[in-house]
Short mmCIF file of C-alpha atoms and ligand atoms in Angstrom, two decimals:
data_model
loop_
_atom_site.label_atom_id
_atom_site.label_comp_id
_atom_site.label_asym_id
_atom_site.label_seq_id
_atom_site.Cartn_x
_atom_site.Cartn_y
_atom_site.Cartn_z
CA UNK A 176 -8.04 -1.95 -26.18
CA UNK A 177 -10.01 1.26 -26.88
CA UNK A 178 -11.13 2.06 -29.93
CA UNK A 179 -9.75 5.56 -31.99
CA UNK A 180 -11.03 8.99 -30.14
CA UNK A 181 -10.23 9.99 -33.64
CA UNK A 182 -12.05 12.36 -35.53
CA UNK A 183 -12.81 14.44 -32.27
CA UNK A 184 -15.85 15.11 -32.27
CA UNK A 185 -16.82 19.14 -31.90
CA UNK A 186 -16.93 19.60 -27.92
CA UNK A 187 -13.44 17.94 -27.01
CA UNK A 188 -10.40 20.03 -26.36
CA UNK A 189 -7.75 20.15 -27.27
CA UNK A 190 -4.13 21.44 -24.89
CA UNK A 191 -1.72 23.72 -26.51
CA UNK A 192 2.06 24.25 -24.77
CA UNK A 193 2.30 28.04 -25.12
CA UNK A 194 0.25 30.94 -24.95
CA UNK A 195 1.72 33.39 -27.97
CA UNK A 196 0.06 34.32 -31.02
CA UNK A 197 0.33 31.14 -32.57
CA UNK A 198 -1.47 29.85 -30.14
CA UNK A 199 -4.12 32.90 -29.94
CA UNK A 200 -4.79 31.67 -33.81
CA UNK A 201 -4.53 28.20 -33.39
CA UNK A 202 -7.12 28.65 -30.43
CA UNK A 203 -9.39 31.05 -32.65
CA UNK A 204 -9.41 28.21 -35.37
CA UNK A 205 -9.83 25.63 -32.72
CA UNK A 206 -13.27 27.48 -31.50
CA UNK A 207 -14.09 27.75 -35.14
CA UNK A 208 -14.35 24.22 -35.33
CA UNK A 209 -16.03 23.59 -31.98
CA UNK A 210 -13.55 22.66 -29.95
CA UNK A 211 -12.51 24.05 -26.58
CA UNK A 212 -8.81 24.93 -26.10
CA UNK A 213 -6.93 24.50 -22.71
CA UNK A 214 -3.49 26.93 -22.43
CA UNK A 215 -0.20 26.31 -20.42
CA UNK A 216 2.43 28.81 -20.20
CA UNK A 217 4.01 30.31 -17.93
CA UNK A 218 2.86 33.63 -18.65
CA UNK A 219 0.23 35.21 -17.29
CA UNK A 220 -2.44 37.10 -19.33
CA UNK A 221 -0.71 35.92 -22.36
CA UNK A 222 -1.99 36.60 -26.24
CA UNK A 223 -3.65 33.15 -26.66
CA UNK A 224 -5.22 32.82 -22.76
CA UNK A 225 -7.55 35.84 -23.84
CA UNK A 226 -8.93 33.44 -26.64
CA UNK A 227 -9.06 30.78 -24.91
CA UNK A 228 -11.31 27.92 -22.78
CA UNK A 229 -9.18 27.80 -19.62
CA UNK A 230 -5.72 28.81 -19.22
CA UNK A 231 -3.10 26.60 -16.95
CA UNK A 232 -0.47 29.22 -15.74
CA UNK A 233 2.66 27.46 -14.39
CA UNK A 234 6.33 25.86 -15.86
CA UNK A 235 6.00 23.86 -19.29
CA UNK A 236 7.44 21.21 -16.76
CA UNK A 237 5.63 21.78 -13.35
CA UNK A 238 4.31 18.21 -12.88
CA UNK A 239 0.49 19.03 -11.51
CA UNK A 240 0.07 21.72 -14.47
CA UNK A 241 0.79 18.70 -17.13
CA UNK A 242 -1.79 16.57 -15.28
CA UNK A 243 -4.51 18.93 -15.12
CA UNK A 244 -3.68 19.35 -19.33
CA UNK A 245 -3.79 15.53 -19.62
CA UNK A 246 -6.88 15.28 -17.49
CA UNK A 247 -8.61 17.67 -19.54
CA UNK A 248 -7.93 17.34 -22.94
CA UNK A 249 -8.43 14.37 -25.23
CA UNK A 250 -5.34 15.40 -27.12
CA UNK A 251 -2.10 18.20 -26.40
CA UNK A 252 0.28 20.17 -29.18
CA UNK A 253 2.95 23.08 -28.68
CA UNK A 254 3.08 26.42 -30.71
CA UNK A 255 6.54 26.77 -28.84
CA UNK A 256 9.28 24.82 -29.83
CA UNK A 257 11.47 25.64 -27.26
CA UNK A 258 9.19 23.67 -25.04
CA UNK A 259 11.30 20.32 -23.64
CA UNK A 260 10.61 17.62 -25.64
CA UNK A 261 10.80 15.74 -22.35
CA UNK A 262 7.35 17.38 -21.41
CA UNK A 263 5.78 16.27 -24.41
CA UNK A 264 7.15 12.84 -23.51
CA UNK A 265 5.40 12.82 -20.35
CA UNK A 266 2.20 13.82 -21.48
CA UNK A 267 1.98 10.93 -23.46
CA UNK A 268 3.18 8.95 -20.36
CA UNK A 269 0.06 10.74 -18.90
CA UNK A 270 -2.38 9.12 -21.31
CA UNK A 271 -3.16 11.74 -23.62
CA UNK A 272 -2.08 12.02 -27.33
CA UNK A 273 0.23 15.12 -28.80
CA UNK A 274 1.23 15.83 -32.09
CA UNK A 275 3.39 16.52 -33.36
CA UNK A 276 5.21 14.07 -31.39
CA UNK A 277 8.14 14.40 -28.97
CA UNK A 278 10.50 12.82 -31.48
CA UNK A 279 10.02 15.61 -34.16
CA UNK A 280 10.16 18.10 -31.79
CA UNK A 281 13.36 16.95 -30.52
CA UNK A 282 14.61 16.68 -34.26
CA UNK A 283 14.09 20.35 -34.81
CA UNK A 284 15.01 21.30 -31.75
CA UNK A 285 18.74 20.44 -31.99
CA UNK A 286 20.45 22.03 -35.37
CA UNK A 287 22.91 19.00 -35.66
CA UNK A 288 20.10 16.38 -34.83
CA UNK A 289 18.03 18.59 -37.08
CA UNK A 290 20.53 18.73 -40.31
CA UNK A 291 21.82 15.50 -39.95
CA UNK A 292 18.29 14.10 -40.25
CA UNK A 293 17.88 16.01 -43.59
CA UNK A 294 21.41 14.40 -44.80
CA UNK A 295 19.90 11.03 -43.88
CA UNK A 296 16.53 11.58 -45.89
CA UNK A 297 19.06 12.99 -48.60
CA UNK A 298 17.71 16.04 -48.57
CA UNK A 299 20.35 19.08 -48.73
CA UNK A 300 21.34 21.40 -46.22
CA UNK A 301 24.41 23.56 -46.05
CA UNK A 302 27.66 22.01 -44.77
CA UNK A 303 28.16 22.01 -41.42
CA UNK A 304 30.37 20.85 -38.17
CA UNK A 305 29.05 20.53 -34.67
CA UNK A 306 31.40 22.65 -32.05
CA UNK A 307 32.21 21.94 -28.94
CA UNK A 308 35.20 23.93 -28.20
CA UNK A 309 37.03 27.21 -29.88
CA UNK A 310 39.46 25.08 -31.24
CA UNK A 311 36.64 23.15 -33.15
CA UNK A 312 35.44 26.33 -34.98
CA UNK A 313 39.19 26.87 -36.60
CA UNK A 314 39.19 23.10 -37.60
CA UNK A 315 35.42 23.91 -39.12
CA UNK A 316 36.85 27.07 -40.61
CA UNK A 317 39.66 24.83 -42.71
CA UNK A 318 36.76 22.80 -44.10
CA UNK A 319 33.66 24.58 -44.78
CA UNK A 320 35.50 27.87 -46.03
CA UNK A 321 34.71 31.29 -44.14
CA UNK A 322 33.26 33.16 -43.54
CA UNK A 323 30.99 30.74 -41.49
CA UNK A 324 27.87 31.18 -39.23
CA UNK A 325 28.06 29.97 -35.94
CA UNK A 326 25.08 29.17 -34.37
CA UNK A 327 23.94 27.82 -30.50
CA UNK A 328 22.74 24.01 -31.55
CA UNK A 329 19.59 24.75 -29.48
CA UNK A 330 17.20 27.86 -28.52
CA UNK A 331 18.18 30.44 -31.55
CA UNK A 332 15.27 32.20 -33.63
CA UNK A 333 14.88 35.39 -35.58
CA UNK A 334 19.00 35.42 -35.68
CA UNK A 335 19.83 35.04 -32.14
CA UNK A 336 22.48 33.18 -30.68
CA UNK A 337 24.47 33.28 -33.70
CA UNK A 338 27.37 35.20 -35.08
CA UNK A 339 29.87 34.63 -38.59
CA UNK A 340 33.63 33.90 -38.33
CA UNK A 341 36.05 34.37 -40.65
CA UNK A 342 39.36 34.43 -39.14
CA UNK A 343 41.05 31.75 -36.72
CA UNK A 344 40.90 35.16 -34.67
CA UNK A 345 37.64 35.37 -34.24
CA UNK A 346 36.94 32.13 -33.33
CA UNK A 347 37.47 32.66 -29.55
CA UNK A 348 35.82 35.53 -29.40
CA UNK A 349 32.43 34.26 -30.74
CA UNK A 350 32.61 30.74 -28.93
CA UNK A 351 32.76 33.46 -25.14
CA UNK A 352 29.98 35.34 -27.08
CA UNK A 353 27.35 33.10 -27.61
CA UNK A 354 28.25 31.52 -23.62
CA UNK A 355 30.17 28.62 -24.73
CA UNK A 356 27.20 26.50 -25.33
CA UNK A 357 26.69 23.57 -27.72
CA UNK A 358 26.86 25.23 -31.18
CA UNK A 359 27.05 24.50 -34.73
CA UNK A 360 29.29 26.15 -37.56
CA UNK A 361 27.58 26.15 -40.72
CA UNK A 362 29.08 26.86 -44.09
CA UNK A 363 27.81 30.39 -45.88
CA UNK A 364 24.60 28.98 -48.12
CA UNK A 365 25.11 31.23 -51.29
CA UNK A 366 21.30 31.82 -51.82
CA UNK A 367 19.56 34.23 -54.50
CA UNK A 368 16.71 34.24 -52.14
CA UNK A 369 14.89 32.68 -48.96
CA UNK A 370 11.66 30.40 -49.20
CA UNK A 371 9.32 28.39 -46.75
CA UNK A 372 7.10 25.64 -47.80
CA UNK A 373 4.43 25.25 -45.01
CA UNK A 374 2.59 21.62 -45.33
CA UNK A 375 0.63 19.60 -43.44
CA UNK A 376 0.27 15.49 -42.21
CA UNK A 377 -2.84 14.20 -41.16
CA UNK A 378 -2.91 10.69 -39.44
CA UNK A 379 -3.89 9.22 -42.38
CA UNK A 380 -0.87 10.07 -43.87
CA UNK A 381 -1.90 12.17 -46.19
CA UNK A 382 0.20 15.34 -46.97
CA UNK A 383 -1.11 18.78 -47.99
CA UNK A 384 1.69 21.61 -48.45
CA UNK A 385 0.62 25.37 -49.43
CA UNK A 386 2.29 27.34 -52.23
CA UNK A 387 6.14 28.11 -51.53
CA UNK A 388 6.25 31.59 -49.94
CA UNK A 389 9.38 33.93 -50.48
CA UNK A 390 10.43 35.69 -47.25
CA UNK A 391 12.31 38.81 -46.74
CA UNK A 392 13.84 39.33 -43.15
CA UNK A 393 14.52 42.65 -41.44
CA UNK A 394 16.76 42.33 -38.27
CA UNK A 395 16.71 39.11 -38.54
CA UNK A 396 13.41 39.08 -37.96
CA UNK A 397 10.33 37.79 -40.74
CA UNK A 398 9.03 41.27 -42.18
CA UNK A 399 7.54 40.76 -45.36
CA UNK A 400 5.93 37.00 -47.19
CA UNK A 401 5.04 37.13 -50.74
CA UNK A 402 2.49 33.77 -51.64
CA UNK A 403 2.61 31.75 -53.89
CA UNK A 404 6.01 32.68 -54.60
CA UNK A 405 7.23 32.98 -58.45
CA UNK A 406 9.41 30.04 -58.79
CA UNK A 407 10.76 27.71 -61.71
CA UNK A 408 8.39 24.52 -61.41
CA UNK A 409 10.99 22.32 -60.39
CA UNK A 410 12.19 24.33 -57.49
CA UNK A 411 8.26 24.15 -56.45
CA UNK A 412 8.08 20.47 -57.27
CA UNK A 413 11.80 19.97 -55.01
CA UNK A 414 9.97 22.10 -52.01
CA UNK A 415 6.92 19.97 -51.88
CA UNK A 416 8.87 16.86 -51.88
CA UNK A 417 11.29 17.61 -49.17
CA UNK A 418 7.92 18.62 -47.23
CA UNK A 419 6.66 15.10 -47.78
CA UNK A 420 9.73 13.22 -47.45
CA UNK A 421 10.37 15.11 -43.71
CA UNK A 422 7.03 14.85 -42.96
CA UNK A 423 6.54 11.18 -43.40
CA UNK A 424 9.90 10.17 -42.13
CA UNK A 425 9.05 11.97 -38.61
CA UNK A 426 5.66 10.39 -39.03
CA UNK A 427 4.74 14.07 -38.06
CA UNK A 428 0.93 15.06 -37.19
CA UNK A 429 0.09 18.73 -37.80
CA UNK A 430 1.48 21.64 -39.97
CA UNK A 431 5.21 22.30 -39.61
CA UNK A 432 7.30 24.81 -41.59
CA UNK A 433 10.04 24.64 -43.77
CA UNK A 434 12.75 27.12 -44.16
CA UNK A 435 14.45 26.96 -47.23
CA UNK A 436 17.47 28.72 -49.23
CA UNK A 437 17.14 29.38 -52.85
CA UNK A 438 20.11 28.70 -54.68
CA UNK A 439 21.14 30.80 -58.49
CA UNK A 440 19.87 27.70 -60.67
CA UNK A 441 16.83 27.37 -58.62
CA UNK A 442 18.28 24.60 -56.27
CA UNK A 443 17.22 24.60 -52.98
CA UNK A 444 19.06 24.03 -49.16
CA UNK A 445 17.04 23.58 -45.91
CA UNK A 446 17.68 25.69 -43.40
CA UNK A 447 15.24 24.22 -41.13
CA UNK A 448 12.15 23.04 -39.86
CA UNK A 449 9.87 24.48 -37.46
CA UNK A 450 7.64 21.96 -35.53
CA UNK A 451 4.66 24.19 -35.48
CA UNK A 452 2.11 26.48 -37.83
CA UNK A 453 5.03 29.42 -39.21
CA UNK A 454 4.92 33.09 -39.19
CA UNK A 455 5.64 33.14 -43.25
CA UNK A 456 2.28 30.98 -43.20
CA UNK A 457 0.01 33.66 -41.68
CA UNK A 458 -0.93 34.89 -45.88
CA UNK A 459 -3.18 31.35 -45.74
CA UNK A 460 -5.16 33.35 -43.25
CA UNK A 461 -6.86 35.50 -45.71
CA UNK A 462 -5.86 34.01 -49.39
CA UNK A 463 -7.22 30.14 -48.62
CA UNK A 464 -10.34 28.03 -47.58
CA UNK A 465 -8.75 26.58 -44.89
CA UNK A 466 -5.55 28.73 -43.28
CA UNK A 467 -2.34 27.06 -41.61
CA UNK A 468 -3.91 26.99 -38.31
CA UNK A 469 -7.12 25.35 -39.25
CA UNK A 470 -5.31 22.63 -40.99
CA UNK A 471 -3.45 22.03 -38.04
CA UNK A 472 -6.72 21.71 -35.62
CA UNK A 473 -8.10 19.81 -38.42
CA UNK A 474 -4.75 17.35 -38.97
CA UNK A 475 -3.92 17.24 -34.66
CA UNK A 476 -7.94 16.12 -34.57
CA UNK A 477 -8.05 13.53 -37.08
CA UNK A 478 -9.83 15.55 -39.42
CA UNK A 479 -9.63 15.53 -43.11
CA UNK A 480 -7.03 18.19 -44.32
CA UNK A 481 -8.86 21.11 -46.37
CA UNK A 482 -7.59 22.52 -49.36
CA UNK A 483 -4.26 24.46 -50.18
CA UNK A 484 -4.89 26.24 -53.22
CA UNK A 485 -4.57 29.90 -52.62
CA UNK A 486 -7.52 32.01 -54.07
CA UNK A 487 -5.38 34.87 -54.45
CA UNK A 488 -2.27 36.38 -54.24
CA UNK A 489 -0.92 37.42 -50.74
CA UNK A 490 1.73 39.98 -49.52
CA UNK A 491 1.95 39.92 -45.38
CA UNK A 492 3.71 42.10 -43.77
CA UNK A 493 4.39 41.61 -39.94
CA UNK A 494 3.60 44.90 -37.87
CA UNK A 495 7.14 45.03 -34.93
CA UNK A 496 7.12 47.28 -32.35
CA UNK A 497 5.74 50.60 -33.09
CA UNK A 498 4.04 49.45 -36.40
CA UNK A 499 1.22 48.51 -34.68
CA UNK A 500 1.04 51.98 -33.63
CA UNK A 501 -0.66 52.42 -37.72
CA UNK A 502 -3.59 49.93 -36.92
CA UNK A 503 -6.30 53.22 -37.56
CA UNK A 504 -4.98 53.68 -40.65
CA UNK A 505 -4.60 50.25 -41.59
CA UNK A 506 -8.02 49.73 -40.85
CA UNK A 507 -9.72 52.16 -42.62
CA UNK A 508 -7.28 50.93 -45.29
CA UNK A 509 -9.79 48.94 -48.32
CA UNK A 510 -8.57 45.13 -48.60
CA UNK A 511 -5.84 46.02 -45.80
CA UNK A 512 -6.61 42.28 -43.76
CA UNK A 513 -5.24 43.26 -40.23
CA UNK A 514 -4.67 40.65 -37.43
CA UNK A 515 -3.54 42.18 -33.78
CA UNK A 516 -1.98 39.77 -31.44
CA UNK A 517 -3.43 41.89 -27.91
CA UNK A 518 -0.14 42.05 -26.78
CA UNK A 519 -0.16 44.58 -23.73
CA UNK A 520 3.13 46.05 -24.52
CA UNK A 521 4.68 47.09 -27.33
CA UNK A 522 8.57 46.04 -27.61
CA UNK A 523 11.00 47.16 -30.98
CA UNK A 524 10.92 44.42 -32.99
CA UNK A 525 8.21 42.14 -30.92
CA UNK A 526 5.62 40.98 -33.64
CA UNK A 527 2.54 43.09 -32.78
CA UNK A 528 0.36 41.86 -35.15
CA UNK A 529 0.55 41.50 -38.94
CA UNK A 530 -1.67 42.66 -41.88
CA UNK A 531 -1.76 40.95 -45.43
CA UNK A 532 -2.71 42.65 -48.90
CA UNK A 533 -4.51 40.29 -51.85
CA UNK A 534 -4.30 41.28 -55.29
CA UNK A 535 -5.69 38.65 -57.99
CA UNK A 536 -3.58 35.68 -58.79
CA UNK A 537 -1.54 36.28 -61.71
P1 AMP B 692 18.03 30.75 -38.59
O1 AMP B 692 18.01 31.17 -37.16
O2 AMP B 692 18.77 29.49 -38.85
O3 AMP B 692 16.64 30.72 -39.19
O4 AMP B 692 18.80 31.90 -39.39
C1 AMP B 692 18.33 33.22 -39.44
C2 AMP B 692 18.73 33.87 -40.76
O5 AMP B 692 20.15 33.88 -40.89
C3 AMP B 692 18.23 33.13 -41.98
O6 AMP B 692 16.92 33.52 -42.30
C4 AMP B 692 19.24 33.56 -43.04
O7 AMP B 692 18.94 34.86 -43.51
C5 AMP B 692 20.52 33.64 -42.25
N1 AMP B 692 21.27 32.36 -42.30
C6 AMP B 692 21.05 31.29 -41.50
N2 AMP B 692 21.90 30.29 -41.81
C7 AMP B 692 22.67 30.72 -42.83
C8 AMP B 692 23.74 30.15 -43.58
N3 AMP B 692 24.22 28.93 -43.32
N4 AMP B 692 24.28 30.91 -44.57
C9 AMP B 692 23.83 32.16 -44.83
N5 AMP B 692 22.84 32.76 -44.14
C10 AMP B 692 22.27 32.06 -43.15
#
């Protein structure tokens, strides 16, 4: 038997699956700490390759790519969770550790898998009926009321891949529309207002979670987080225990994310969880010690997990597509924190960069 590698020891590195600007931060914090980070994804000069070590520039799957990661670094994570959970698999069939592990990945990758493991933790969701054919979305119609959302089961973010139905009429339509894959049909959650809770797991076990964050979305897309969010203190004690309850039953490593509906009387629904640090945790950046994606080095490492108390109060704003194009005067801005992801082109609605505002905590 060998003994623990764990806590890494300043010097390793440590592989991350993905080179966008989660992984450009992660990689930042990572070099913060000491340790050297190794890149693969399949695009070249990508936002976290210019921050980091070495850069592996091939397939998430391409077999000699994943043993050059394994041979290099003494332990792997993603900041993509579209990457197959079969990759992750064979890493640690490889010999080298990842967290979070395969298993949660897989859990969140899957929006069935994913809400039926909340049911089973009894943690509450929205209603929902996996589809496999038109015919299944007019049955799911009959049950969960409409309109509904239908969603792909795999591969959606920032409102992709899905579309609402509200007539048997419609059904059709949207099953050709989002290319007949696997999907789900979720009943309408009825929320006041959407949350995140982002915590952390360190392999200890213990479990650190940041302030709930409220979210508002503009295209579907994350534009503006507001931390710690004003809340009743049961709806921030119910967020903090569904992070620990999904957190320990995935015996999850690292920071994940936890999208969450807010109900009228304060109840709350997941909507999901991401397997990675979130954009609605970028505020911890600026208003804590230690930010989302030094807690994540620090729990993926076997560090001890730094504090979550925020030392202010935060208002982040992402910068899409042409926003960026205000970074002068967001710079000269006073207390203006700006973060630019060195994307090389700018796309409408691609997140450029993002630039968070503190104002004393109330
Ligand atoms: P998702 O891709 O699941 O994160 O969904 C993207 C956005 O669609 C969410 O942030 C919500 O604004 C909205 N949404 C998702 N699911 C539902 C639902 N079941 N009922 C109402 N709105 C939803």
């Amino acid at each position: 038997m060998t003994s623990s590698p764990f806590p890494l020891a300043p010097g390793a590195t440590i592989g991350i699956l993905g080179g966008g600007q989660l992984g450009r931060m992660l990689a930042l914090a990572a070099a913060r700490l000491g340790f050297d980070i190794v890149v693969l994804t399949p695009e070249p000069d990508s936002p976290a390759s210019r921050v980091a070590a070495h850069t592996v520039v091939a397939a998430y799957d391409d077999p000699v790519a994943l043993a050059e990661l394994a041979q290099r670094c003494a332990v792997v994570t993603f900041e993509f969770e579209n990457v197959p959970a079969e990759v992750v698999a064979s890493l640690h069939d490889l010999g080298v550790l990842t967290a979070p592990s395969d298993i949660a990945l897989a859990t969140a990758q899957d929006r069935v898998i994913e809400k039926t493991f909340f049911r089973d933790q009894g943690i509450a969701t929205v209603d929902f009926v996996a589809i496999d054919t038109a015919e299944d979305i007019v049955a799911g119609l009959a049950r969960l009321g409409a309109p509904a959302l239908l969603k792909t089961r795999r591969e959606g973010y920032d409102g992709k891949g899905q579309a609402w139905v509200s007539t048997p009429k419609e059904a059709a339509a949207a099953f050709d529309r989002l290319a007949s894959k696997p999907m789900i049909l979720e009943a309408r959650a009825p929320f006041v207002r959407e949350l995140s809770i982002i915590a952390a797991r360190a392999r200890d076990g213990t479990v650190a979670a940041y302030p709930l964050t409220e979210n508002s979305h503009r295209g579907g897309v994350l534009h503006l987080s507001v931390a710690p969010a004003k809340a009743q203190a049961r709806t921030h004690e119910a967020a903090r225990a569904v992070a620990r309850t999904t957190l320990e039953r995935l015996d999850y490593v690292g920071v994940a994310g936890i999208e969450l509906f807010e109900l009228a009387n304060g109840d709350l629904l997941v909507n999901e969880l991401a397997p990675r640090v979130h954009n609605s945790g970028h505020w911890t950046l600026d208003a804590c010690e230690v930010d989302q994606f030094e807690q994540h080095i620090r729990a993926i490492a076997g560090w001890p997990l730094g504090p979550t108390e925020p030392f202010a109060q935060a208002r982040m704003e992402n910068l899409l597509g042409a926003d960026v194009e205000d970074w002068t005067a967001l710079a000269a801005e006073p207390g203006a924190r700006l973060w630019l992801y060195g994307k090389r082109e700018t796309v409408t609605g691609r997140k450029m960069g993002h630039v968070t505002r503190l104002s004393p905590l109330p």
